[in-house]
């Protein structure tokens, strides 16, 4: 009887293929992708928060009502920036909901403030206002894209850890838990607001 020896390289390749088919590589890859997408979301949230101080000068030409809304926006900004959702918190639905509520409140406050400026032609023609409006719209669009990409990465990761054969590695080796997608608190809040650039002129 003739014995056939399989080369070590072939055994190593077969072992690697078996391991990769069981989620050893795909699970952490999908998880790291979701975490990277979350970092993009955080950057865009910070970009929006950084715009808020620019509103103070614009509001000077408005009424007490706008100053009250600005105060609310400033308070919402403080709350939103105080909630830190790290990569380790992405599986915590309560933490994600808390952040979504705070971010939604700030975004809605800015939207209300900008809408109220329609009654002030002098503000609408102000260069600071026009610059802020453009930056705000761009930032809201970036946030919408970043959230969409994050939610897609979470969907891919959650599918990976639940689908055979990746679920073997996900459960036995990684102890993988599902991540929480970002859900806007208010219907339509994930969509960038459309601001009328022509009204009041």
PDB file of C-alpha atoms in Angstrom:
ATOM      1  CA  UNK A   1       0.000   0.000   0.000  1.00  0.00           C
ATOM      2  CA  UNK A   2       1.421   3.338  -1.071  1.00  0.00           C
ATOM      3  CA  UNK A   3       1.072   6.314   1.298  1.00  0.00           C
ATOM      4  CA  UNK A   4       0.448   9.703  -0.205  1.00  0.00           C
ATOM      5  CA  UNK A   5       1.823  12.684   1.664  1.00  0.00           C
ATOM      6  CA  UNK A   6       0.056  16.010   1.347  1.00  0.00           C
ATOM      7  CA  UNK A   7       2.464  18.971   1.238  1.00  0.00           C
ATOM      8  CA  UNK A   8       2.395  21.255   4.283  1.00  0.00           C
ATOM      9  CA  UNK A   9       1.569  24.260   2.124  1.00  0.00           C
ATOM     10  CA  UNK A  10      -1.559  22.536   0.871  1.00  0.00           C
ATOM     11  CA  UNK A  11      -2.592  21.658   4.427  1.00  0.00           C
ATOM     12  CA  UNK A  12      -2.015  25.234   5.555  1.00  0.00           C
ATOM     13  CA  UNK A  13      -4.049  26.584   2.650  1.00  0.00           C
ATOM     14  CA  UNK A  14      -6.893  24.177   3.372  1.00  0.00           C
ATOM     15  CA  UNK A  15      -6.835  25.127   7.061  1.00  0.00           C
ATOM     16  CA  UNK A  16      -6.876  28.819   6.214  1.00  0.00           C
ATOM     17  CA  UNK A  17      -9.834  28.353   3.896  1.00  0.00           C
ATOM     18  CA  UNK A  18     -11.692  26.391   6.568  1.00  0.00           C
ATOM     19  CA  UNK A  19     -11.034  29.058   9.194  1.00  0.00           C
ATOM     20  CA  UNK A  20     -12.007  31.932   6.928  1.00  0.00           C
ATOM     21  CA  UNK A  21     -15.209  30.130   6.050  1.00  0.00           C
ATOM     22  CA  UNK A  22     -16.126  30.020   9.727  1.00  0.00           C
ATOM     23  CA  UNK A  23     -16.020  33.754  10.356  1.00  0.00           C
ATOM     24  CA  UNK A  24     -12.504  33.919  11.772  1.00  0.00           C
ATOM     25  CA  UNK A  25     -11.635  36.756   9.414  1.00  0.00           C
ATOM     26  CA  UNK A  26     -14.991  37.969   8.107  1.00  0.00           C
ATOM     27  CA  UNK A  27     -16.523  38.752  11.508  1.00  0.00           C
ATOM     28  CA  UNK A  28     -13.780  41.084  12.821  1.00  0.00           C
ATOM     29  CA  UNK A  29     -13.442  42.650   9.361  1.00  0.00           C
ATOM     30  CA  UNK A  30     -17.154  43.488   9.273  1.00  0.00           C
ATOM     31  CA  UNK A  31     -17.029  44.760  12.863  1.00  0.00           C
ATOM     32  CA  UNK A  32     -14.060  47.027  12.224  1.00  0.00           C
ATOM     33  CA  UNK A  33     -15.761  48.400   9.107  1.00  0.00           C
ATOM     34  CA  UNK A  34     -18.865  49.290  11.138  1.00  0.00           C
ATOM     35  CA  UNK A  35     -16.716  50.975  13.788  1.00  0.00           C
ATOM     36  CA  UNK A  36     -14.879  52.973  11.123  1.00  0.00           C
ATOM     37  CA  UNK A  37     -18.200  54.114   9.667  1.00  0.00           C
ATOM     38  CA  UNK A  38     -19.310  55.179  13.155  1.00  0.00           C
ATOM     39  CA  UNK A  39     -16.187  57.328  13.452  1.00  0.00           C
ATOM     40  CA  UNK A  40     -17.314  59.087  10.258  1.00  0.00           C
ATOM     41  CA  UNK A  41     -20.741  59.721  11.829  1.00  0.00           C
ATOM     42  CA  UNK A  42     -19.117  61.185  14.939  1.00  0.00           C
ATOM     43  CA  UNK A  43     -16.971  63.492  12.820  1.00  0.00           C
ATOM     44  CA  UNK A  44     -20.028  64.845  11.030  1.00  0.00           C
ATOM     45  CA  UNK A  45     -21.958  65.312  14.294  1.00  0.00           C
ATOM     46  CA  UNK A  46     -18.983  67.299  15.606  1.00  0.00           C
ATOM     47  CA  UNK A  47     -18.915  69.358  12.417  1.00  0.00           C
ATOM     48  CA  UNK A  48     -22.556  70.327  13.007  1.00  0.00           C
ATOM     49  CA  UNK A  49     -21.899  71.148  16.665  1.00  0.00           C
ATOM     50  CA  UNK A  50     -19.015  73.392  15.627  1.00  0.00           C
ATOM     51  CA  UNK A  51     -21.392  75.480  13.502  1.00  0.00           C
ATOM     52  CA  UNK A  52     -23.639  76.495  16.420  1.00  0.00           C
ATOM     53  CA  UNK A  53     -21.496  79.361  17.804  1.00  0.00           C
ATOM     54  CA  UNK A  54     -21.775  81.076  14.400  1.00  0.00           C
ATOM     55  CA  UNK A  55     -25.519  81.485  14.953  1.00  0.00           C
ATOM     56  CA  UNK A  56     -25.115  83.927  17.837  1.00  0.00           C
ATOM     57  CA  UNK A  57     -24.024  86.834  15.640  1.00  0.00           C
ATOM     58  CA  UNK A  58     -26.778  86.134  13.101  1.00  0.00           C
ATOM     59  CA  UNK A  59     -29.489  86.098  15.774  1.00  0.00           C
ATOM     60  CA  UNK A  60     -28.526  89.575  16.998  1.00  0.00           C
ATOM     61  CA  UNK A  61     -30.674  91.079  14.267  1.00  0.00           C
ATOM     62  CA  UNK A  62     -33.741  89.020  15.165  1.00  0.00           C
ATOM     63  CA  UNK A  63     -36.374  89.110  17.893  1.00  0.00           C
ATOM     64  CA  UNK A  64     -36.528  87.640  21.381  1.00  0.00           C
ATOM     65  CA  UNK A  65     -38.206  84.545  19.959  1.00  0.00           C
ATOM     66  CA  UNK A  66     -35.140  83.712  17.885  1.00  0.00           C
ATOM     67  CA  UNK A  67     -32.878  84.353  20.873  1.00  0.00           C
ATOM     68  CA  UNK A  68     -34.955  81.872  22.875  1.00  0.00           C
ATOM     69  CA  UNK A  69     -34.629  79.272  20.139  1.00  0.00           C
ATOM     70  CA  UNK A  70     -30.872  79.921  19.975  1.00  0.00           C
ATOM     71  CA  UNK A  71     -30.659  79.274  23.726  1.00  0.00           C
ATOM     72  CA  UNK A  72     -32.489  75.985  23.214  1.00  0.00           C
ATOM     73  CA  UNK A  73     -30.160  75.049  20.356  1.00  0.00           C
ATOM     74  CA  UNK A  74     -27.122  75.883  22.467  1.00  0.00           C
ATOM     75  CA  UNK A  75     -28.436  73.752  25.324  1.00  0.00           C
ATOM     76  CA  UNK A  76     -29.190  70.909  22.899  1.00  0.00           C
ATOM     77  CA  UNK A  77     -25.651  71.200  21.543  1.00  0.00           C
ATOM     78  CA  UNK A  78     -24.216  70.931  25.045  1.00  0.00           C
ATOM     79  CA  UNK A  79     -26.273  67.820  25.732  1.00  0.00           C
ATOM     80  CA  UNK A  80     -25.508  66.199  22.383  1.00  0.00           C
ATOM     81  CA  UNK A  81     -21.765  66.748  22.701  1.00  0.00           C
ATOM     82  CA  UNK A  82     -21.764  65.395  26.261  1.00  0.00           C
ATOM     83  CA  UNK A  83     -23.077  61.999  25.135  1.00  0.00           C
ATOM     84  CA  UNK A  84     -20.137  59.885  24.080  1.00  0.00           C
ATOM     85  CA  UNK A  85     -20.933  56.720  22.138  1.00  0.00           C
ATOM     86  CA  UNK A  86     -17.657  54.869  21.665  1.00  0.00           C
ATOM     87  CA  UNK A  87     -17.121  51.869  19.397  1.00  0.00           C
ATOM     88  CA  UNK A  88     -17.684  49.668  22.457  1.00  0.00           C
ATOM     89  CA  UNK A  89     -21.169  51.188  22.926  1.00  0.00           C
ATOM     90  CA  UNK A  90     -22.431  50.361  19.434  1.00  0.00           C
ATOM     91  CA  UNK A  91     -24.256  47.325  20.793  1.00  0.00           C
ATOM     92  CA  UNK A  92     -26.054  49.349  23.479  1.00  0.00           C
ATOM     93  CA  UNK A  93     -29.528  50.350  22.220  1.00  0.00           C
ATOM     94  CA  UNK A  94     -30.180  52.690  25.177  1.00  0.00           C
ATOM     95  CA  UNK A  95     -27.002  54.666  24.563  1.00  0.00           C
ATOM     96  CA  UNK A  96     -27.710  54.896  20.842  1.00  0.00           C
ATOM     97  CA  UNK A  97     -31.283  56.054  21.499  1.00  0.00           C
ATOM     98  CA  UNK A  98     -30.044  58.706  23.941  1.00  0.00           C
ATOM     99  CA  UNK A  99     -27.606  60.056  21.358  1.00  0.00           C
ATOM    100  CA  UNK A 100     -30.226  59.979  18.596  1.00  0.00           C
ATOM    101  CA  UNK A 101     -32.643  61.959  20.766  1.00  0.00           C
ATOM    102  CA  UNK A 102     -30.034  64.601  21.601  1.00  0.00           C
ATOM    103  CA  UNK A 103     -28.814  64.939  18.014  1.00  0.00           C
ATOM    104  CA  UNK A 104     -32.392  65.112  16.747  1.00  0.00           C
ATOM    105  CA  UNK A 105     -33.252  67.863  19.212  1.00  0.00           C
ATOM    106  CA  UNK A 106     -30.268  69.947  18.132  1.00  0.00           C
ATOM    107  CA  UNK A 107     -30.940  69.480  14.418  1.00  0.00           C
ATOM    108  CA  UNK A 108     -34.622  70.334  14.791  1.00  0.00           C
ATOM    109  CA  UNK A 109     -33.753  73.423  16.826  1.00  0.00           C
ATOM    110  CA  UNK A 110     -31.416  74.686  14.119  1.00  0.00           C
ATOM    111  CA  UNK A 111     -34.067  73.987  11.499  1.00  0.00           C
ATOM    112  CA  UNK A 112     -36.687  75.961  13.486  1.00  0.00           C
ATOM    113  CA  UNK A 113     -34.286  78.851  13.904  1.00  0.00           C
ATOM    114  CA  UNK A 114     -33.428  79.006  10.221  1.00  0.00           C
ATOM    115  CA  UNK A 115     -37.103  78.770   9.277  1.00  0.00           C
ATOM    116  CA  UNK A 116     -37.904  81.683  11.590  1.00  0.00           C
ATOM    117  CA  UNK A 117     -35.323  83.826   9.770  1.00  0.00           C
ATOM    118  CA  UNK A 118     -37.646  83.895   6.766  1.00  0.00           C
ATOM    119  CA  UNK A 119     -39.387  86.841   8.439  1.00  0.00           C
ATOM    120  CA  UNK A 120     -36.156  88.866   8.365  1.00  0.00           C
ATOM    121  CA  UNK A 121     -35.045  89.943   4.869  1.00  0.00           C
ATOM    122  CA  UNK A 122     -32.071  91.746   6.407  1.00  0.00           C
ATOM    123  CA  UNK A 123     -30.880  88.506   8.009  1.00  0.00           C
ATOM    124  CA  UNK A 124     -31.468  86.488   4.859  1.00  0.00           C
ATOM    125  CA  UNK A 125     -29.244  88.863   2.898  1.00  0.00           C
ATOM    126  CA  UNK A 126     -26.550  88.770   5.611  1.00  0.00           C
ATOM    127  CA  UNK A 127     -23.361  87.109   4.356  1.00  0.00           C
ATOM    128  CA  UNK A 128     -22.854  85.306   7.678  1.00  0.00           C
ATOM    129  CA  UNK A 129     -26.336  83.823   7.390  1.00  0.00           C
ATOM    130  CA  UNK A 130     -25.834  82.717   3.798  1.00  0.00           C
ATOM    131  CA  UNK A 131     -22.504  81.126   4.709  1.00  0.00           C
ATOM    132  CA  UNK A 132     -23.997  79.365   7.720  1.00  0.00           C
ATOM    133  CA  UNK A 133     -26.983  78.164   5.709  1.00  0.00           C
ATOM    134  CA  UNK A 134     -24.727  76.656   3.073  1.00  0.00           C
ATOM    135  CA  UNK A 135     -22.474  74.985   5.660  1.00  0.00           C
ATOM    136  CA  UNK A 136     -25.456  73.650   7.599  1.00  0.00           C
ATOM    137  CA  UNK A 137     -27.095  72.132   4.518  1.00  0.00           C
ATOM    138  CA  UNK A 138     -23.799  70.546   3.491  1.00  0.00           C
ATOM    139  CA  UNK A 139     -23.240  69.159   6.979  1.00  0.00           C
ATOM    140  CA  UNK A 140     -26.743  67.716   7.198  1.00  0.00           C
ATOM    141  CA  UNK A 141     -26.165  65.991   3.873  1.00  0.00           C
ATOM    142  CA  UNK A 142     -22.853  64.586   5.102  1.00  0.00           C
ATOM    143  CA  UNK A 143     -24.550  63.335   8.270  1.00  0.00           C
ATOM    144  CA  UNK A 144     -27.255  61.617   6.217  1.00  0.00           C
ATOM    145  CA  UNK A 145     -24.626  59.883   4.057  1.00  0.00           C
ATOM    146  CA  UNK A 146     -22.493  58.882   7.061  1.00  0.00           C
ATOM    147  CA  UNK A 147     -25.523  57.440   8.859  1.00  0.00           C
ATOM    148  CA  UNK A 148     -26.583  55.530   5.766  1.00  0.00           C
ATOM    149  CA  UNK A 149     -23.083  54.057   5.401  1.00  0.00           C
ATOM    150  CA  UNK A 150     -22.928  53.178   9.097  1.00  0.00           C
ATOM    151  CA  UNK A 151     -26.334  51.474   9.042  1.00  0.00           C
ATOM    152  CA  UNK A 152     -25.320  49.490   5.951  1.00  0.00           C
ATOM    153  CA  UNK A 153     -22.092  48.387   7.679  1.00  0.00           C
ATOM    154  CA  UNK A 154     -24.116  47.359  10.760  1.00  0.00           C
ATOM    155  CA  UNK A 155     -26.565  45.447   8.573  1.00  0.00           C
ATOM    156  CA  UNK A 156     -23.651  43.605   6.918  1.00  0.00           C
ATOM    157  CA  UNK A 157     -21.997  42.818  10.272  1.00  0.00           C
ATOM    158  CA  UNK A 158     -25.245  41.648  11.904  1.00  0.00           C
ATOM    159  CA  UNK A 159     -25.994  39.452   8.891  1.00  0.00           C
ATOM    160  CA  UNK A 160     -22.467  38.033   8.961  1.00  0.00           C
ATOM    161  CA  UNK A 161     -22.604  36.971  12.606  1.00  0.00           C
ATOM    162  CA  UNK A 162     -25.986  35.304  12.113  1.00  0.00           C
ATOM    163  CA  UNK A 163     -25.279  33.507   8.837  1.00  0.00           C
ATOM    164  CA  UNK A 164     -23.714  30.061   8.494  1.00  0.00           C
ATOM    165  CA  UNK A 165     -20.815  29.346   8.421  1.00  0.00           C
ATOM    166  CA  UNK A 166     -19.626  32.733   9.783  1.00  0.00           C
ATOM    167  CA  UNK A 167     -21.847  32.313  12.831  1.00  0.00           C
ATOM    168  CA  UNK A 168     -19.576  29.491  14.028  1.00  0.00           C
ATOM    169  CA  UNK A 169     -16.605  31.802  14.445  1.00  0.00           C
ATOM    170  CA  UNK A 170     -18.823  34.652  15.602  1.00  0.00           C
ATOM    171  CA  UNK A 171     -20.220  32.646  18.525  1.00  0.00           C
ATOM    172  CA  UNK A 172     -17.424  30.238  19.424  1.00  0.00           C
ATOM    173  CA  UNK A 173     -14.392  32.454  18.986  1.00  0.00           C
ATOM    174  CA  UNK A 174     -15.410  36.104  18.910  1.00  0.00           C
ATOM    175  CA  UNK A 175     -18.443  36.102  21.196  1.00  0.00           C
ATOM    176  CA  UNK A 176     -19.912  38.559  18.704  1.00  0.00           C
ATOM    177  CA  UNK A 177     -22.991  40.575  19.626  1.00  0.00           C
ATOM    178  CA  UNK A 178     -25.217  42.495  17.183  1.00  0.00           C
ATOM    179  CA  UNK A 179     -24.574  46.198  16.713  1.00  0.00           C
ATOM    180  CA  UNK A 180     -27.350  48.783  16.883  1.00  0.00           C
ATOM    181  CA  UNK A 181     -28.217  50.771  13.760  1.00  0.00           C
ATOM    182  CA  UNK A 182     -28.784  54.485  14.156  1.00  0.00           C
ATOM    183  CA  UNK A 183     -32.469  55.364  14.113  1.00  0.00           C
ATOM    184  CA  UNK A 184     -33.702  58.934  13.840  1.00  0.00           C
ATOM    185  CA  UNK A 185     -36.024  59.770  16.736  1.00  0.00           C
ATOM    186  CA  UNK A 186     -38.383  61.810  14.597  1.00  0.00           C
ATOM    187  CA  UNK A 187     -39.726  60.575  11.295  1.00  0.00           C
ATOM    188  CA  UNK A 188     -37.758  62.190   8.491  1.00  0.00           C
ATOM    189  CA  UNK A 189     -35.115  63.559  10.869  1.00  0.00           C
ATOM    190  CA  UNK A 190     -32.395  61.593   9.100  1.00  0.00           C
ATOM    191  CA  UNK A 191     -33.054  63.582   5.910  1.00  0.00           C
ATOM    192  CA  UNK A 192     -31.285  66.876   5.416  1.00  0.00           C
ATOM    193  CA  UNK A 193     -33.694  69.829   5.700  1.00  0.00           C
ATOM    194  CA  UNK A 194     -34.440  71.792   2.565  1.00  0.00           C
ATOM    195  CA  UNK A 195     -34.043  75.498   3.136  1.00  0.00           C
ATOM    196  CA  UNK A 196     -35.628  78.102   0.889  1.00  0.00           C
ATOM    197  CA  UNK A 197     -32.839  80.357  -0.334  1.00  0.00           C
ATOM    198  CA  UNK A 198     -35.230  82.743  -2.080  1.00  0.00           C
ATOM    199  CA  UNK A 199     -37.971  83.539   0.422  1.00  0.00           C
ATOM    200  CA  UNK A 200     -37.926  86.954   2.001  1.00  0.00           C
ATOM    201  CA  UNK A 201     -35.735  88.438  -0.697  1.00  0.00           C
TER     202      UNK A 201
END
